Amino acid sequence: MGTVIMHNVVSVDGFIADENDDVAPLHDWYFNGDIPITAGGDREYDHSGAGTGLKVSGESAEYVQSTWDTIGTIVMGRRLFDLVNGWEGRPPTGDHVVVVSHRPKPEGWHPEASYHFVDDVTAAIDKARELAGDRAVAVNAGDVGGQIFAAGLVDEVAMDVVPVVFGSGRRFFGGIDGRHLLEQPHVVIQGEGVLHLRFKVRRWRTGAAPVRPPG
């Protein structure tokens, strides 16, 4: 079964968008290089859903390409789905999308797309893993991602940290409470205008010291 990775681009003070859901300069690094990130058949990945291919710096290219190639399913919240209209049924990577929502898929919305609407975070991860098979599940950060993380369903946290301070807005981990520990980063890559970090999540046993995940 594939790894569940909570991922997002994030400001240095921990926000994935401002209070108006504007990502502002957070995604500039996706387009500031000259190396395209390609899907099967050399088709460029479309991050925005608007036909704009990704071109990143050489330092970022290998990491981004290898990471995105492993993704089978994306898990997102209804807020993001509505903001981007589900990328018009064409997710930026992966073959399937699971949307955590109490509302069903909009009637008649892209029936050809493999989008599944689930109203519980545990059921959403179960469905995402089923669809992904041996490939990874990518969980978008934010309120829903934070709920999935707090429920102990995330294996790794991946952050693309951009040198900007928002001061307020949508937090990477949403509104979770309590202390949650991560391992030391096993990926640290400095790209042009971005720092790629990846951490394994520590597992806890009740009444015991934290347990390191295998690998």
Short mmCIF file of C-alpha atoms in Angstrom, two decimals:
data_model
loop_
_atom_site.label_atom_id
_atom_site.label_comp_id
_atom_site.label_asym_id
_atom_site.label_seq_id
_atom_site.Cartn_x
_atom_site.Cartn_y
_atom_site.Cartn_z
CA MET A 1 0.00 0.00 0.00
CA GLY A 2 1.34 3.42 -0.95
CA THR A 3 2.55 6.18 1.35
CA VAL A 4 0.14 8.94 2.44
CA ILE A 5 1.89 12.28 2.02
CA MET A 6 0.46 15.59 3.24
CA HIS A 7 1.82 18.24 0.90
CA ASN A 8 1.55 21.89 0.01
CA VAL A 9 3.50 24.98 -0.88
CA VAL A 10 3.73 27.08 2.28
CA SER A 11 4.99 30.47 3.48
CA VAL A 12 7.77 30.55 6.06
CA ASP A 13 5.17 31.42 8.73
CA GLY A 14 3.05 28.39 7.91
CA PHE A 15 0.28 29.60 5.58
CA ILE A 16 -0.87 28.01 2.31
CA ALA A 17 -2.97 31.02 1.23
CA ASP A 18 -4.04 34.35 2.61
CA GLU A 19 -7.43 35.02 4.23
CA ASN A 20 -8.98 35.48 0.77
CA ASP A 21 -7.63 32.13 -0.45
CA ASP A 22 -5.09 33.92 -2.65
CA VAL A 23 -1.79 32.05 -2.94
CA ALA A 24 -0.08 35.26 -4.12
CA PRO A 25 3.64 34.53 -4.77
CA LEU A 26 3.63 31.05 -3.24
CA HIS A 27 3.49 29.32 -6.63
CA ASP A 28 5.87 31.57 -8.55
CA TRP A 29 8.67 29.00 -8.29
CA TYR A 30 6.62 26.58 -10.38
CA PHE A 31 7.26 28.83 -13.37
CA ASN A 32 10.66 30.45 -12.72
CA GLY A 33 12.85 27.77 -14.28
CA ASP A 34 13.47 26.21 -17.67
CA ILE A 35 12.97 22.49 -16.99
CA PRO A 36 9.41 21.24 -17.66
CA ILE A 37 7.76 18.72 -15.36
CA THR A 38 6.25 16.12 -17.68
CA ALA A 39 3.61 13.43 -17.36
CA GLY A 40 3.36 10.30 -19.53
CA GLY A 41 4.00 10.91 -23.20
CA ASP A 42 6.00 14.06 -22.41
CA ARG A 43 2.79 15.97 -21.69
CA GLU A 44 3.53 18.86 -19.34
CA TYR A 45 1.84 18.76 -15.97
CA ASP A 46 -0.83 21.43 -15.65
CA HIS A 47 -0.73 22.86 -12.13
CA SER A 48 -3.45 25.46 -12.59
CA GLY A 49 -5.90 23.59 -14.80
CA ALA A 50 -5.54 26.43 -17.31
CA GLY A 51 -3.10 24.78 -19.68
CA THR A 52 -0.01 26.30 -18.06
CA GLY A 53 2.85 23.81 -17.86
CA LEU A 54 5.29 23.75 -14.96
CA LYS A 55 8.88 24.82 -15.56
CA VAL A 56 11.12 24.75 -12.50
CA SER A 57 14.77 25.23 -11.70
CA GLY A 58 17.27 22.43 -12.11
CA GLU A 59 17.58 22.04 -8.34
CA SER A 60 13.81 21.43 -8.01
CA ALA A 61 13.21 19.43 -11.18
CA GLU A 62 14.37 15.95 -10.15
CA TYR A 63 12.61 16.11 -6.77
CA VAL A 64 9.33 17.43 -8.14
CA GLN A 65 9.28 15.07 -11.11
CA SER A 66 10.05 11.96 -9.06
CA THR A 67 7.55 12.91 -6.35
CA TRP A 68 4.68 13.68 -8.72
CA ASP A 69 5.32 10.51 -10.72
CA THR A 70 4.60 8.40 -7.62
CA ILE A 71 1.16 9.91 -6.93
CA GLY A 72 -1.91 7.85 -7.74
CA THR A 73 -4.64 9.73 -5.85
CA ILE A 74 -5.09 13.27 -4.52
CA VAL A 75 -7.24 13.95 -1.45
CA MET A 76 -8.66 17.47 -1.22
CA GLY A 77 -11.30 19.37 0.74
CA ARG A 78 -14.49 20.80 -0.72
CA ARG A 79 -13.23 24.36 -0.27
CA LEU A 80 -10.31 23.79 -2.64
CA PHE A 81 -12.48 21.80 -5.02
CA ASP A 82 -14.89 24.73 -5.31
CA LEU A 83 -12.08 27.29 -5.65
CA VAL A 84 -10.45 25.52 -8.61
CA ASN A 85 -13.60 23.74 -9.85
CA GLY A 86 -11.80 20.45 -9.37
CA TRP A 87 -9.20 21.46 -11.97
CA GLU A 88 -12.00 20.85 -14.50
CA GLY A 89 -11.69 17.10 -13.97
CA ARG A 90 -7.97 17.08 -14.82
CA PRO A 91 -5.91 16.86 -11.61
CA PRO A 92 -2.36 18.22 -11.84
CA THR A 93 -1.02 14.72 -11.13
CA GLY A 94 -2.37 11.26 -10.39
CA ASP A 95 -5.33 9.45 -11.89
CA HIS A 96 -7.94 9.86 -9.15
CA VAL A 97 -9.21 12.48 -6.70
CA VAL A 98 -11.10 11.98 -3.44
CA VAL A 99 -12.98 15.04 -2.18
CA VAL A 100 -13.88 15.21 1.52
CA SER A 101 -17.31 16.82 1.57
CA HIS A 102 -20.79 16.45 3.03
CA ARG A 103 -22.13 17.60 -0.34
CA PRO A 104 -22.22 15.28 -3.37
CA LYS A 105 -20.47 15.85 -6.67
CA PRO A 106 -22.17 18.67 -8.59
CA GLU A 107 -24.81 17.24 -10.90
CA GLY A 108 -23.44 16.64 -14.39
CA TRP A 109 -19.91 17.73 -13.43
CA HIS A 110 -17.30 15.98 -15.63
CA PRO A 111 -18.77 12.45 -15.44
CA GLU A 112 -15.67 11.09 -17.16
CA ALA A 113 -13.37 12.14 -14.31
CA SER A 114 -12.42 9.74 -11.50
CA TYR A 115 -13.54 12.02 -8.64
CA HIS A 116 -15.09 10.49 -5.52
CA PHE A 117 -16.92 12.44 -2.80
CA VAL A 118 -16.63 11.05 0.75
CA ASP A 119 -17.90 12.69 3.95
CA ASP A 120 -15.40 11.21 6.44
CA VAL A 121 -11.60 11.61 6.53
CA THR A 122 -10.90 7.98 7.44
CA ALA A 123 -13.17 6.71 4.67
CA ALA A 124 -11.53 9.20 2.30
CA ILE A 125 -8.05 7.81 2.97
CA ASP A 126 -9.34 4.24 2.66
CA LYS A 127 -10.86 5.09 -0.72
CA ALA A 128 -7.77 6.97 -1.85
CA ARG A 129 -5.51 4.04 -0.97
CA GLU A 130 -7.80 1.61 -2.77
CA LEU A 131 -7.67 3.75 -5.91
CA ALA A 132 -3.92 4.42 -5.69
CA GLY A 133 -2.87 0.80 -5.23
CA ASP A 134 0.90 0.77 -4.70
CA ARG A 135 1.22 4.45 -5.61
CA ALA A 136 1.24 7.34 -3.15
CA VAL A 137 -1.74 9.28 -1.84
CA ALA A 138 -1.18 13.06 -1.80
CA VAL A 139 -3.24 14.95 0.80
CA ASN A 140 -3.65 18.69 0.25
CA ALA A 141 -2.78 20.62 3.40
CA GLY A 142 -5.28 22.90 5.13
CA ASP A 143 -8.29 22.18 7.33
CA VAL A 144 -9.10 18.76 5.85
CA GLY A 145 -5.42 17.83 5.61
CA GLY A 146 -4.99 18.83 9.24
CA GLN A 147 -7.88 16.58 10.26
CA ILE A 148 -6.33 13.66 8.37
CA PHE A 149 -2.95 14.37 9.97
CA ALA A 150 -4.44 14.63 13.48
CA ALA A 151 -6.23 11.30 12.93
CA GLY A 152 -2.84 9.60 12.46
CA LEU A 153 -3.45 8.79 8.79
CA VAL A 154 -0.45 10.65 7.34
CA ASP A 155 2.92 8.91 6.85
CA GLU A 156 4.96 11.88 5.68
CA VAL A 157 4.74 15.67 5.52
CA ALA A 158 6.17 17.44 2.46
CA MET A 159 6.55 21.21 2.42
CA ASP A 160 7.71 23.47 -0.39
CA VAL A 161 8.68 26.50 1.70
CA VAL A 162 8.67 29.86 -0.08
CA PRO A 163 10.41 32.98 1.33
CA VAL A 164 7.29 35.04 1.96
CA VAL A 165 5.48 35.98 5.19
CA PHE A 166 1.67 36.20 5.12
CA GLY A 167 1.02 36.99 8.79
CA SER A 168 -2.43 35.40 8.61
CA GLY A 169 -4.50 33.19 6.35
CA ARG A 170 -5.06 29.48 5.74
CA ARG A 171 -2.73 27.40 7.90
CA PHE A 172 -0.83 24.39 6.57
CA PHE A 173 -2.08 22.19 9.41
CA GLY A 174 -5.49 23.82 9.69
CA GLY A 175 -6.79 24.27 13.22
CA ILE A 176 -5.40 21.12 14.86
CA ASP A 177 -4.67 21.12 18.59
CA GLY A 178 -2.02 19.34 20.59
CA ARG A 179 1.59 18.39 19.99
CA HIS A 180 2.58 16.28 16.99
CA LEU A 181 6.18 15.30 16.34
CA LEU A 182 7.97 14.71 13.06
CA GLU A 183 11.28 13.02 12.35
CA GLN A 184 14.28 15.02 11.17
CA PRO A 185 13.81 15.93 7.48
CA HIS A 186 15.04 13.22 5.13
CA VAL A 187 14.73 15.53 2.12
CA VAL A 188 16.27 19.03 2.13
CA ILE A 189 16.64 20.55 -1.35
CA GLN A 190 17.13 24.24 -2.10
CA GLY A 191 15.58 25.28 -5.39
CA GLU A 192 15.18 28.69 -6.96
CA GLY A 193 12.81 30.56 -4.62
CA VAL A 194 11.78 27.42 -2.71
CA LEU A 195 13.08 25.00 -0.08
CA HIS A 196 11.79 21.42 -0.40
CA LEU A 197 11.45 19.62 2.94
CA ARG A 198 10.08 16.18 3.70
CA PHE A 199 9.52 14.61 7.12
CA LYS A 200 8.30 11.22 8.32
CA VAL A 201 5.60 11.38 10.99
CA ARG A 202 6.41 9.87 14.36
CA ARG A 203 4.02 7.19 15.60
CA TRP A 204 2.94 7.05 19.23
CA ARG A 205 1.87 4.23 21.48
CA THR A 206 -0.33 5.15 24.44
CA GLY A 207 1.85 5.53 27.52
CA ALA A 208 5.06 4.92 25.57
CA ALA A 209 7.84 6.87 23.95
CA PRO A 210 7.40 7.82 20.29
CA VAL A 211 7.97 4.97 17.85
CA ARG A 212 10.01 5.61 14.75
CA PRO A 213 8.39 4.41 11.52
CA PRO A 214 10.34 1.81 9.54
CA GLY A 215 12.68 2.88 6.82
#
